[in-house]
């Protein structure tokens, strides 16, 4: 019944099966599977921030798997990159002070393949989600590997981000999940205006 809705007795959607599993696992309201996580980031940016600003911490401008660099993905999406904070310290006030009428989104990127230690600061995800809501912008988070369980050192879980109020969470479906290469977007429909 891949393309057939048994309840309606008519053609259905291929995505409904994956969406129901992902939303059950993550607690998100909706989900979609795409080619890879870079594609997920691109779709989020192009769909919600094309021609507008996206605020991101300078310390999160990383190169992600497959050689995709966050600034390059942002440029290709048509979104305008606006750095906030410093490489080692970014606060909520850095985001809120940079918001302008052109701002569409805060983008948070998990630095899963490197570590900055010492004199560092990064706002907790729940505080950044609250600030995004207060400022009337979307909060999207790229979690990289996509941990679906608590207890894996230094890897935030998708469920925790959704519960903290992140509007859209994207992650790889193949790194920690062991599935085929894909990217997954999970989110809250009303808050992300999609």
Short mmCIF file of C-alpha atoms in Angstrom, two decimals:
data_model
loop_
_atom_site.label_atom_id
_atom_site.label_comp_id
_atom_site.label_asym_id
_atom_site.label_seq_id
_atom_site.Cartn_x
_atom_site.Cartn_y
_atom_site.Cartn_z
CA UNK A 1 0.00 0.00 0.00
CA UNK A 2 2.93 2.35 -0.69
CA UNK A 3 0.89 4.66 -2.93
CA UNK A 4 -2.60 3.54 -1.99
CA UNK A 5 -4.68 4.82 0.93
CA UNK A 6 -6.52 1.74 2.18
CA UNK A 7 -8.94 3.75 4.31
CA UNK A 8 -10.04 5.98 1.41
CA UNK A 9 -9.73 3.35 -1.31
CA UNK A 10 -7.80 5.83 -3.47
CA UNK A 11 -4.30 6.87 -4.37
CA UNK A 12 -2.35 8.03 -1.35
CA UNK A 13 1.00 9.58 -0.51
CA UNK A 14 4.34 7.78 -0.37
CA UNK A 15 5.43 9.94 2.55
CA UNK A 16 2.64 9.11 5.00
CA UNK A 17 4.27 5.92 6.30
CA UNK A 18 7.65 7.47 7.04
CA UNK A 19 6.01 10.58 8.49
CA UNK A 20 3.91 8.61 10.96
CA UNK A 21 6.95 6.67 12.19
CA UNK A 22 9.14 9.78 12.53
CA UNK A 23 6.49 11.81 14.33
CA UNK A 24 5.88 8.90 16.72
CA UNK A 25 9.62 8.68 17.45
CA UNK A 26 10.33 12.40 17.77
CA UNK A 27 7.16 13.96 19.15
CA UNK A 28 7.02 16.37 16.19
CA UNK A 29 3.74 17.23 14.47
CA UNK A 30 5.01 16.57 10.95
CA UNK A 31 8.03 15.11 9.17
CA UNK A 32 9.48 14.51 5.73
CA UNK A 33 12.39 12.44 4.43
CA UNK A 34 14.72 13.95 1.81
CA UNK A 35 18.00 12.95 0.10
CA UNK A 36 20.42 13.94 2.89
CA UNK A 37 20.76 16.37 5.79
CA UNK A 38 22.33 19.08 3.63
CA UNK A 39 19.22 18.87 1.43
CA UNK A 40 17.07 19.17 4.55
CA UNK A 41 18.90 22.35 5.59
CA UNK A 42 18.61 23.71 2.04
CA UNK A 43 14.85 23.08 1.92
CA UNK A 44 14.27 24.72 5.29
CA UNK A 45 16.27 27.79 4.30
CA UNK A 46 14.86 28.10 0.77
CA UNK A 47 11.31 27.52 1.95
CA UNK A 48 11.26 29.87 4.92
CA UNK A 49 14.13 32.33 4.54
CA UNK A 50 14.82 32.89 0.85
CA UNK A 51 15.67 36.55 0.33
CA UNK A 52 15.72 37.14 4.09
CA UNK A 53 18.28 36.99 6.90
CA UNK A 54 19.16 33.93 8.93
CA UNK A 55 21.00 34.55 12.19
CA UNK A 56 23.60 31.95 13.15
CA UNK A 57 26.32 31.88 15.77
CA UNK A 58 29.76 32.47 14.31
CA UNK A 59 30.94 29.32 16.13
CA UNK A 60 28.38 27.20 14.23
CA UNK A 61 29.53 27.99 10.68
CA UNK A 62 30.79 24.46 10.19
CA UNK A 63 31.52 22.08 7.38
CA UNK A 64 29.09 19.20 7.69
CA UNK A 65 29.26 15.67 6.30
CA UNK A 66 30.00 15.27 2.62
CA UNK A 67 31.95 18.53 2.50
CA UNK A 68 28.85 20.73 2.70
CA UNK A 69 29.63 24.06 4.37
CA UNK A 70 26.83 25.86 6.17
CA UNK A 71 27.65 29.27 4.58
CA UNK A 72 27.60 27.70 1.09
CA UNK A 73 24.28 25.93 1.71
CA UNK A 74 22.82 29.21 2.99
CA UNK A 75 24.03 31.12 -0.06
CA UNK A 76 22.61 28.50 -2.45
CA UNK A 77 19.24 28.64 -0.66
CA UNK A 78 18.90 32.35 -1.30
CA UNK A 79 18.97 33.18 2.41
CA UNK A 80 21.30 35.88 3.71
CA UNK A 81 23.78 34.76 6.34
CA UNK A 82 24.09 37.06 9.35
CA UNK A 83 26.66 36.02 11.94
CA UNK A 84 26.07 36.72 15.63
CA UNK A 85 28.32 36.35 18.65
CA UNK A 86 31.90 35.17 18.49
CA UNK A 87 33.54 31.87 17.70
CA UNK A 88 33.60 30.81 21.34
CA UNK A 89 30.77 32.79 22.97
CA UNK A 90 27.28 33.53 21.76
CA UNK A 91 24.43 34.73 23.96
CA UNK A 92 20.67 35.18 23.51
CA UNK A 93 21.28 38.93 23.46
CA UNK A 94 23.50 38.50 20.37
CA UNK A 95 20.54 37.02 18.50
CA UNK A 96 17.89 39.44 19.74
CA UNK A 97 20.06 42.52 19.12
CA UNK A 98 20.60 41.45 15.50
CA UNK A 99 16.92 40.88 14.64
CA UNK A 100 15.61 43.24 11.98
CA UNK A 101 12.52 43.30 9.75
CA UNK A 102 14.56 41.20 7.29
CA UNK A 103 15.16 38.40 9.81
CA UNK A 104 13.31 35.16 9.07
CA UNK A 105 15.09 32.62 11.22
CA UNK A 106 17.58 31.66 13.88
CA UNK A 107 19.62 28.65 12.74
CA UNK A 108 21.36 26.52 15.34
CA UNK A 109 23.90 23.94 14.15
CA UNK A 110 25.19 21.17 16.38
CA UNK A 111 29.00 21.09 16.19
CA UNK A 112 29.07 17.31 16.12
CA UNK A 113 32.48 16.87 14.52
CA UNK A 114 34.57 19.30 16.59
CA UNK A 115 34.77 20.84 20.04
CA UNK A 116 35.62 24.32 21.32
CA UNK A 117 36.70 24.16 24.94
CA UNK A 118 37.56 26.65 27.63
CA UNK A 119 36.00 30.11 27.72
CA UNK A 120 32.80 29.24 25.86
CA UNK A 121 29.10 30.01 26.02
CA UNK A 122 26.13 28.84 23.98
CA UNK A 123 22.49 29.51 24.84
CA UNK A 124 20.42 26.50 25.89
CA UNK A 125 18.08 25.41 23.13
CA UNK A 126 14.92 26.09 25.17
CA UNK A 127 16.04 29.68 25.80
CA UNK A 128 16.83 30.22 22.12
CA UNK A 129 13.41 28.77 21.18
CA UNK A 130 11.69 31.18 23.59
CA UNK A 131 13.66 34.13 22.17
CA UNK A 132 12.77 33.13 18.60
CA UNK A 133 9.07 32.97 19.52
CA UNK A 134 9.28 36.36 21.29
CA UNK A 135 10.96 37.90 18.24
CA UNK A 136 8.49 36.30 15.79
CA UNK A 137 11.07 34.26 13.90
CA UNK A 138 11.46 30.54 13.21
CA UNK A 139 14.08 28.49 15.04
CA UNK A 140 15.58 25.70 12.95
CA UNK A 141 18.18 23.30 14.31
CA UNK A 142 20.56 21.07 12.37
CA UNK A 143 21.38 18.20 14.73
CA UNK A 144 23.77 16.50 12.34
CA UNK A 145 23.77 12.81 13.16
CA UNK A 146 20.25 12.66 14.54
CA UNK A 147 20.31 10.97 17.91
CA UNK A 148 16.94 9.47 18.80
CA UNK A 149 17.87 8.35 22.29
CA UNK A 150 19.11 10.06 25.43
CA UNK A 151 22.38 8.98 26.93
CA UNK A 152 24.70 9.27 23.92
CA UNK A 153 27.48 11.58 25.10
CA UNK A 154 27.58 15.02 23.46
CA UNK A 155 24.74 14.22 21.05
CA UNK A 156 21.48 16.07 21.71
CA UNK A 157 18.35 14.08 20.98
CA UNK A 158 15.80 15.06 18.37
CA UNK A 159 13.03 14.59 20.96
CA UNK A 160 14.71 17.03 23.37
CA UNK A 161 14.92 19.71 20.66
CA UNK A 162 11.28 19.23 19.69
CA UNK A 163 10.23 19.32 23.36
CA UNK A 164 12.32 22.48 23.90
CA UNK A 165 10.26 24.28 21.27
CA UNK A 166 12.47 24.16 18.18
CA UNK A 167 10.23 24.76 15.17
CA UNK A 168 12.12 22.59 12.67
CA UNK A 169 14.77 19.98 13.45
CA UNK A 170 16.77 18.33 10.67
CA UNK A 171 19.18 15.43 10.94
CA UNK A 172 20.75 12.56 9.07
CA UNK A 173 18.82 9.34 8.87
CA UNK A 174 21.85 7.19 8.14
CA UNK A 175 24.59 8.08 10.65
CA UNK A 176 23.20 6.88 13.98
CA UNK A 177 20.03 5.24 12.69
CA UNK A 178 21.87 2.88 10.35
CA UNK A 179 19.41 3.37 7.51
CA UNK A 180 19.98 4.46 3.92
CA UNK A 181 21.41 7.92 3.27
CA UNK A 182 18.68 10.46 3.86
CA UNK A 183 17.90 13.65 5.70
CA UNK A 184 14.87 14.10 7.91
CA UNK A 185 12.98 17.27 8.78
CA UNK A 186 10.68 17.10 11.79
CA UNK A 187 8.78 20.05 13.15
CA UNK A 188 5.82 21.85 14.55
CA UNK A 189 3.54 22.90 11.73
CA UNK A 190 1.95 25.97 13.31
CA UNK A 191 5.11 27.54 14.66
CA UNK A 192 7.09 27.07 11.44
CA UNK A 193 4.31 28.53 9.26
CA UNK A 194 4.47 25.60 6.84
#
